[in-house]
PDB file of C-alpha atoms in Angstrom:
ATOM      1  CA  MET A  26      -0.183  -0.140   0.239  1.00  0.00           C
ATOM      2  CA  GLU A  27       1.177   3.260  -1.067  1.00  0.00           C
ATOM      3  CA  ILE A  28       0.535   6.835   0.346  1.00  0.00           C
ATOM      4  CA  ILE A  29       1.061  10.407  -0.764  1.00  0.00           C
ATOM      5  CA  PHE A  30       2.453  12.889   0.943  1.00  0.00           C
ATOM      6  CA  ASN A  31       0.635  16.549   0.616  1.00  0.00           C
ATOM      7  CA  ASP A  32       2.948  18.817  -0.073  1.00  0.00           C
ATOM      8  CA  ILE A  33       0.292  21.132  -0.471  1.00  0.00           C
ATOM      9  CA  ALA A  34       0.103  21.606   2.996  1.00  0.00           C
ATOM     10  CA  MET A  35       4.076  22.466   3.493  1.00  0.00           C
ATOM     11  CA  HIS A  36       3.465  25.772   1.477  1.00  0.00           C
ATOM     12  CA  TYR A  37       1.623  26.909   4.936  1.00  0.00           C
ATOM     13  CA  GLN A  38       3.109  26.659   8.405  1.00  0.00           C
ATOM     14  CA  PHE A  39       1.632  25.784  11.879  1.00  0.00           C
ATOM     15  CA  SER A  40       1.092  28.892  13.757  1.00  0.00           C
ATOM     16  CA  ASP A  41       3.565  28.241  16.109  1.00  0.00           C
ATOM     17  CA  LYS A  42       5.945  25.661  17.478  1.00  0.00           C
ATOM     18  CA  TYR A  43       3.799  24.347  20.109  1.00  0.00           C
ATOM     19  CA  ASP A  44       1.485  23.997  17.403  1.00  0.00           C
ATOM     20  CA  ALA A  45       3.603  22.183  15.132  1.00  0.00           C
ATOM     21  CA  ILE A  46       4.825  19.280  17.749  1.00  0.00           C
ATOM     22  CA  GLU A  47       0.577  18.684  18.787  1.00  0.00           C
ATOM     23  CA  LYS A  48      -0.188  18.598  15.286  1.00  0.00           C
ATOM     24  CA  MET A  49       3.245  16.287  14.691  1.00  0.00           C
ATOM     25  CA  LYS A  50       1.875  13.930  17.198  1.00  0.00           C
ATOM     26  CA  ILE A  51      -1.668  13.701  15.350  1.00  0.00           C
ATOM     27  CA  GLY A  52       0.036  12.638  12.025  1.00  0.00           C
ATOM     28  CA  ILE A  53       2.504  10.358  13.483  1.00  0.00           C
ATOM     29  CA  GLU A  54       0.139   8.907  15.582  1.00  0.00           C
ATOM     30  CA  THR A  55      -2.282   8.020  12.839  1.00  0.00           C
ATOM     31  CA  LEU A  56       0.574   6.740  11.181  1.00  0.00           C
ATOM     32  CA  LEU A  57       1.743   4.327  13.522  1.00  0.00           C
ATOM     33  CA  TYR A  58      -1.835   3.322  13.896  1.00  0.00           C
ATOM     34  CA  LEU A  59      -2.066   2.362   9.778  1.00  0.00           C
ATOM     35  CA  ARG A  60       1.333   0.823   9.711  1.00  0.00           C
ATOM     36  CA  LYS A  61      -0.407  -1.409  13.006  1.00  0.00           C
ATOM     37  CA  GLN A  62      -3.116  -2.406   9.982  1.00  0.00           C
ATOM     38  CA  ASP A  63      -0.305  -2.591   7.351  1.00  0.00           C
ATOM     39  CA  THR A  64       3.623  -3.285   7.948  1.00  0.00           C
ATOM     40  CA  THR A  65       4.511  -3.188   4.229  1.00  0.00           C
ATOM     41  CA  PHE A  66       2.520   0.506   4.014  1.00  0.00           C
ATOM     42  CA  LYS A  67       5.031   3.127   2.200  1.00  0.00           C
ATOM     43  CA  MET A  68       4.518   6.813   2.286  1.00  0.00           C
ATOM     44  CA  CYS A  69       5.705   8.852  -1.106  1.00  0.00           C
ATOM     45  CA  SER A  70       6.724  12.322  -2.163  1.00  0.00           C
ATOM     46  CA  LYS A  71       8.940  13.632  -4.465  1.00  0.00           C
ATOM     47  CA  GLU A  72      11.100  16.001  -1.946  1.00  0.00           C
ATOM     48  CA  LYS A  73      12.283  15.953   1.924  1.00  0.00           C
ATOM     49  CA  ILE A  74      10.532  18.258   4.231  1.00  0.00           C
ATOM     50  CA  THR A  75      13.718  17.672   6.706  1.00  0.00           C
ATOM     51  CA  GLY A  76      14.837  21.624   6.092  1.00  0.00           C
ATOM     52  CA  LEU A  77      11.893  23.494   6.050  1.00  0.00           C
ATOM     53  CA  GLU A  78      10.691  26.404   8.323  1.00  0.00           C
ATOM     54  CA  ILE A  79       7.159  24.356   9.461  1.00  0.00           C
ATOM     55  CA  ALA A  80       5.718  27.565  11.910  1.00  0.00           C
ATOM     56  CA  PRO A  81       7.163  31.262  12.275  1.00  0.00           C
ATOM     57  CA  GLY A  82      11.517  30.907  13.183  1.00  0.00           C
ATOM     58  CA  TYR A  83      11.506  26.898  13.764  1.00  0.00           C
ATOM     59  CA  TYR A  84      12.321  24.754  11.584  1.00  0.00           C
ATOM     60  CA  PHE A  85      11.585  20.806  11.367  1.00  0.00           C
ATOM     61  CA  PRO A  86      15.425  19.580  12.379  1.00  0.00           C
ATOM     62  CA  GLN A  87      14.887  21.330  15.729  1.00  0.00           C
ATOM     63  CA  ILE A  88      11.800  19.054  16.775  1.00  0.00           C
ATOM     64  CA  PHE A  89      14.296  17.128  17.572  1.00  0.00           C
ATOM     65  CA  SER A  90      16.090  19.100  20.065  1.00  0.00           C
ATOM     66  CA  GLU A  91      13.097  19.018  22.448  1.00  0.00           C
ATOM     67  CA  LYS A  92      13.027  17.883  25.333  1.00  0.00           C
ATOM     68  CA  ASN A  93      11.471  14.582  25.774  1.00  0.00           C
ATOM     69  CA  THR A  94       8.655  15.664  28.135  1.00  0.00           C
ATOM     70  CA  VAL A  95       7.785  17.842  25.498  1.00  0.00           C
ATOM     71  CA  LEU A  96       7.965  15.536  22.901  1.00  0.00           C
ATOM     72  CA  SER A  97       8.863  11.829  23.082  1.00  0.00           C
ATOM     73  CA  GLN A  98      11.607   9.977  22.241  1.00  0.00           C
ATOM     74  CA  ASN A  99       9.313   7.394  20.016  1.00  0.00           C
ATOM     75  CA  HIS A 100       8.025  10.490  18.450  1.00  0.00           C
ATOM     76  CA  LYS A 101      10.505  11.506  17.223  1.00  0.00           C
ATOM     77  CA  THR A 102      11.908   8.312  16.235  1.00  0.00           C
ATOM     78  CA  ALA A 103       8.563   8.082  14.335  1.00  0.00           C
ATOM     79  CA  ILE A 104       9.014  11.436  12.932  1.00  0.00           C
ATOM     80  CA  ARG A 105      12.450  10.260  11.576  1.00  0.00           C
ATOM     81  CA  THR A 106      10.965   6.569  10.495  1.00  0.00           C
ATOM     82  CA  PHE A 107       7.744   8.764   8.480  1.00  0.00           C
ATOM     83  CA  PHE A 108       9.253  11.863   7.089  1.00  0.00           C
ATOM     84  CA  THR A 109      13.258  11.707   6.541  1.00  0.00           C
ATOM     85  CA  ASN A 110      12.788   8.268   4.768  1.00  0.00           C
ATOM     86  CA  PHE A 111      10.183   9.024   2.084  1.00  0.00           C
ATOM     87  CA  ASN A 112      10.029   6.338  -0.808  1.00  0.00           C
ATOM     88  CA  ASN A 113      10.915   8.782  -3.801  1.00  0.00           C
ATOM     89  CA  LEU A 114       7.937   9.600  -6.001  1.00  0.00           C
ATOM     90  CA  THR A 115       7.993   9.812  -9.705  1.00  0.00           C
ATOM     91  CA  CYS A 116       5.003  12.272 -11.165  1.00  0.00           C
ATOM     92  CA  GLY A 117       3.078  12.544 -14.426  1.00  0.00           C
ATOM     93  CA  LYS A 118       1.386  15.882 -15.843  1.00  0.00           C
ATOM     94  CA  ASP A 119      -1.403  16.113 -14.127  1.00  0.00           C
ATOM     95  CA  LYS A 120      -1.698  18.771 -11.334  1.00  0.00           C
ATOM     96  CA  PHE A 121      -3.977  19.539  -8.484  1.00  0.00           C
ATOM     97  CA  VAL A 122      -4.535  22.977  -7.295  1.00  0.00           C
ATOM     98  CA  PHE A 123      -5.456  24.214  -3.759  1.00  0.00           C
ATOM     99  CA  GLU A 124      -5.749  27.931  -3.223  1.00  0.00           C
ATOM    100  CA  GLY A 125      -3.843  28.863  -6.310  1.00  0.00           C
ATOM    101  CA  ILE A 126      -0.697  25.815  -4.783  1.00  0.00           C
ATOM    102  CA  GLU A 127      -0.118  23.243  -8.000  1.00  0.00           C
ATOM    103  CA  SER A 128       1.396  20.016  -6.748  1.00  0.00           C
ATOM    104  CA  VAL A 129       2.069  17.248  -9.403  1.00  0.00           C
ATOM    105  CA  GLN A 130       1.780  15.069  -6.844  1.00  0.00           C
ATOM    106  CA  CYS A 131      -1.191  15.361  -5.372  1.00  0.00           C
ATOM    107  CA  GLY A 132      -2.377  15.382  -8.813  1.00  0.00           C
ATOM    108  CA  MET A 133      -1.201  11.802  -8.921  1.00  0.00           C
ATOM    109  CA  VAL A 134      -3.278  11.160  -6.275  1.00  0.00           C
ATOM    110  CA  TYR A 135      -6.528  12.047  -8.041  1.00  0.00           C
ATOM    111  CA  LYS A 136      -5.460  10.783 -11.340  1.00  0.00           C
ATOM    112  CA  THR A 137      -5.183   7.078  -9.746  1.00  0.00           C
ATOM    113  CA  ASN A 138      -7.620   7.906  -7.362  1.00  0.00           C
ATOM    114  CA  GLY A 139      -5.009   7.267  -4.673  1.00  0.00           C
ATOM    115  CA  LEU A 140      -4.721   8.273  -0.833  1.00  0.00           C
ATOM    116  CA  LEU A 141      -3.458  11.555   0.960  1.00  0.00           C
ATOM    117  CA  PHE A 142      -1.776  11.868   3.953  1.00  0.00           C
ATOM    118  CA  SER A 143      -1.433  15.245   5.497  1.00  0.00           C
ATOM    119  CA  LEU A 144      -0.184  17.278   8.070  1.00  0.00           C
ATOM    120  CA  GLY A 145      -2.561  20.033   9.730  1.00  0.00           C
ATOM    121  CA  THR A 146      -0.964  23.304   8.719  1.00  0.00           C
ATOM    122  CA  LYS A 147      -4.423  24.172   8.236  1.00  0.00           C
ATOM    123  CA  ASP A 148      -7.613  23.076   9.505  1.00  0.00           C
ATOM    124  CA  TYR A 149      -8.368  21.670   6.151  1.00  0.00           C
ATOM    125  CA  PHE A 150      -6.200  19.311   5.335  1.00  0.00           C
ATOM    126  CA  LEU A 151      -7.216  17.942   8.879  1.00  0.00           C
ATOM    127  CA  GLU A 152     -10.403  16.967   6.817  1.00  0.00           C
ATOM    128  CA  GLN A 153     -10.661  13.377   5.210  1.00  0.00           C
ATOM    129  CA  GLN A 154     -11.441  15.213   2.230  1.00  0.00           C
ATOM    130  CA  ILE A 155      -9.553  17.669   0.309  1.00  0.00           C
ATOM    131  CA  PHE A 156     -11.442  19.697  -2.617  1.00  0.00           C
ATOM    132  CA  GLY A 157      -9.400  21.445  -5.079  1.00  0.00           C
ATOM    133  CA  ASP A 158      -8.818  22.048  -9.438  1.00  0.00           C
ATOM    134  CA  HIS A 159      -7.365  19.198 -11.185  1.00  0.00           C
ATOM    135  CA  ILE A 160      -5.565  20.146 -14.784  1.00  0.00           C
ATOM    136  CA  ILE A 161      -4.201  18.469 -17.295  1.00  0.00           C
ATOM    137  CA  ASP A 162      -2.625  19.314 -20.621  1.00  0.00           C
ATOM    138  CA  GLU A 163      -4.359  22.721 -19.832  1.00  0.00           C
ATOM    139  CA  MET A 164      -8.079  21.547 -18.971  1.00  0.00           C
ATOM    140  CA  ILE A 165      -9.467  22.143 -16.302  1.00  0.00           C
ATOM    141  CA  LYS A 166     -11.746  20.175 -14.213  1.00  0.00           C
ATOM    142  CA  ARG A 167     -13.299  22.531 -11.194  1.00  0.00           C
ATOM    143  CA  ASN A 168     -13.988  21.402  -7.250  1.00  0.00           C
ATOM    144  CA  VAL A 169     -12.507  17.423  -7.149  1.00  0.00           C
ATOM    145  CA  LYS A 170     -12.253  15.457  -4.527  1.00  0.00           C
ATOM    146  CA  ILE A 171      -9.030  13.466  -3.008  1.00  0.00           C
ATOM    147  CA  ASP A 172      -9.233  11.538  -0.088  1.00  0.00           C
ATOM    148  CA  ASN A 173      -7.334  12.381   2.844  1.00  0.00           C
ATOM    149  CA  ILE A 174      -5.743  10.594   5.789  1.00  0.00           C
ATOM    150  CA  ALA A 175      -4.654  13.054   8.895  1.00  0.00           C
ATOM    151  CA  LYS A 176      -6.076  11.723  11.737  1.00  0.00           C
ATOM    152  CA  LYS A 177      -6.455   7.936  13.070  1.00  0.00           C
ATOM    153  CA  GLU A 178     -10.390   7.648  12.803  1.00  0.00           C
ATOM    154  CA  HIS A 179      -9.184   8.468   8.546  1.00  0.00           C
ATOM    155  CA  VAL A 180      -7.718   4.916   8.375  1.00  0.00           C
ATOM    156  CA  ASP A 181     -10.962   3.665   9.183  1.00  0.00           C
ATOM    157  CA  VAL A 182     -12.918   5.360   6.995  1.00  0.00           C
ATOM    158  CA  HIS A 183     -11.103   5.066   4.338  1.00  0.00           C
ATOM    159  CA  TRP A 184     -11.012   1.167   4.826  1.00  0.00           C
ATOM    160  CA  LEU A 185     -11.506   0.395   1.488  1.00  0.00           C
ATOM    161  CA  LYS A 186      -9.166   2.593  -0.572  1.00  0.00           C
ATOM    162  CA  LEU A 187      -6.489   0.117   1.984  1.00  0.00           C
ATOM    163  CA  LYS A 188      -7.855  -2.541   1.404  1.00  0.00           C
ATOM    164  CA  HIS A 189      -6.898  -3.775   4.415  1.00  0.00           C
ATOM    165  CA  ARG A 190      -9.046  -5.101   7.454  1.00  0.00           C
ATOM    166  CA  VAL A 191      -7.633  -7.113   9.970  1.00  0.00           C
ATOM    167  CA  TYR A 192      -8.647 -10.719  11.184  1.00  0.00           C
ATOM    168  CA  GLU A 193      -9.036 -10.966  14.784  1.00  0.00           C
ATOM    169  CA  ALA A 194     -10.627 -14.433  16.629  1.00  0.00           C
ATOM    170  CA  ASN A 195     -13.304 -14.354  18.163  1.00  0.00           C
ATOM    171  CA  PRO A 196     -12.722 -15.413  21.890  1.00  0.00           C
ATOM    172  CA  LYS A 197     -15.960 -17.741  21.693  1.00  0.00           C
ATOM    173  CA  HIS A 198     -14.665 -20.253  19.462  1.00  0.00           C
ATOM    174  CA  LYS A 199     -10.881 -20.831  21.546  1.00  0.00           C
ATOM    175  CA  ALA A 200     -10.609 -24.219  22.544  1.00  0.00           C
ATOM    176  CA  ASN A 201     -11.215 -24.380  26.641  1.00  0.00           C
ATOM    177  CA  TYR A 202     -12.481 -21.374  26.773  1.00  0.00           C
ATOM    178  CA  GLY A 203     -15.124 -20.540  24.665  1.00  0.00           C
ATOM    179  CA  TRP A 204     -18.960 -20.675  24.476  1.00  0.00           C
ATOM    180  CA  GLY A 205     -18.879 -21.162  20.900  1.00  0.00           C
ATOM    181  CA  SER A 206     -18.420 -23.692  18.643  1.00  0.00           C
ATOM    182  CA  LEU A 207     -14.823 -25.244  18.401  1.00  0.00           C
ATOM    183  CA  MET A 208     -12.504 -23.445  15.814  1.00  0.00           C
ATOM    184  CA  ASP A 209     -11.433 -26.099  12.998  1.00  0.00           C
ATOM    185  CA  LEU A 210      -8.891 -24.116  11.374  1.00  0.00           C
ATOM    186  CA  GLU A 211      -5.436 -22.920  12.855  1.00  0.00           C
ATOM    187  CA  GLU A 212      -5.418 -19.052  13.870  1.00  0.00           C
ATOM    188  CA  LYS A 213      -2.615 -18.234  10.354  1.00  0.00           C
ATOM    189  CA  GLU A 214      -4.782 -20.193   8.478  1.00  0.00           C
ATOM    190  CA  ALA A 215      -8.466 -18.556   8.963  1.00  0.00           C
ATOM    191  CA  HIS A 216      -5.916 -15.491   8.655  1.00  0.00           C
ATOM    192  CA  GLN A 217      -5.382 -16.218   5.270  1.00  0.00           C
ATOM    193  CA  TYR A 218      -8.521 -17.276   4.295  1.00  0.00           C
ATOM    194  CA  PHE A 219      -9.939 -13.926   5.801  1.00  0.00           C
ATOM    195  CA  THR A 220      -7.373 -11.782   4.002  1.00  0.00           C
ATOM    196  CA  TYR A 221      -8.413 -13.971   0.472  1.00  0.00           C
ATOM    197  CA  TYR A 222     -11.648 -13.239   0.535  1.00  0.00           C
ATOM    198  CA  ILE A 223     -11.345  -9.782   1.445  1.00  0.00           C
ATOM    199  CA  ASN A 224      -8.907  -9.140  -1.384  1.00  0.00           C
ATOM    200  CA  GLN A 225     -11.636 -10.591  -3.712  1.00  0.00           C
ATOM    201  CA  ASN A 226     -14.064  -8.609  -2.660  1.00  0.00           C
ATOM    202  CA  CYS A 227     -16.443 -11.453  -1.365  1.00  0.00           C
ATOM    203  CA  TRP A 228     -17.455  -9.328   1.724  1.00  0.00           C
ATOM    204  CA  THR A 229     -18.418  -5.775   2.601  1.00  0.00           C
TER     205      THR A 229
END
């Protein structure tokens, strides 16, 4: 599973360093939740954000100098993992335009009906969908939408696109514990069947 980073959001700044830290926490906790659902997911971007001024007078690398009481070491490690090691992205000519800011990587999300990940530099980027214009070969399509992940609940909202559901054995089928009929499959085998049928769109 690949999710494309919203580079348009980084044309804006958080209101101050404290806002930056709190919104980064929201983003990181969202990505960690997503990683629990699919350990293979990748976040893609054309460029890194490592040198950006993310709030007035506050640059991205300064995050790692914050005291652990302000931003935990686990959060710092996750920020390094997700935001300094983007998978490289090659984009086409499609552009997505928001408030006059153009992005070919957001354009790629629209073209492929994919998913975007956004940091909440504006409250608008914390919504589950982002609206803008789509431009390809000078043709403009107005008010198109892109599905967006910015908070943990968005992972559940967009589960169909993520094409991943997690199998959890119902305790009622466990031997010497449950109250239902005994499970006749090993848990690993049951998970494989579950994943197969989900991928075949047999269940809704």
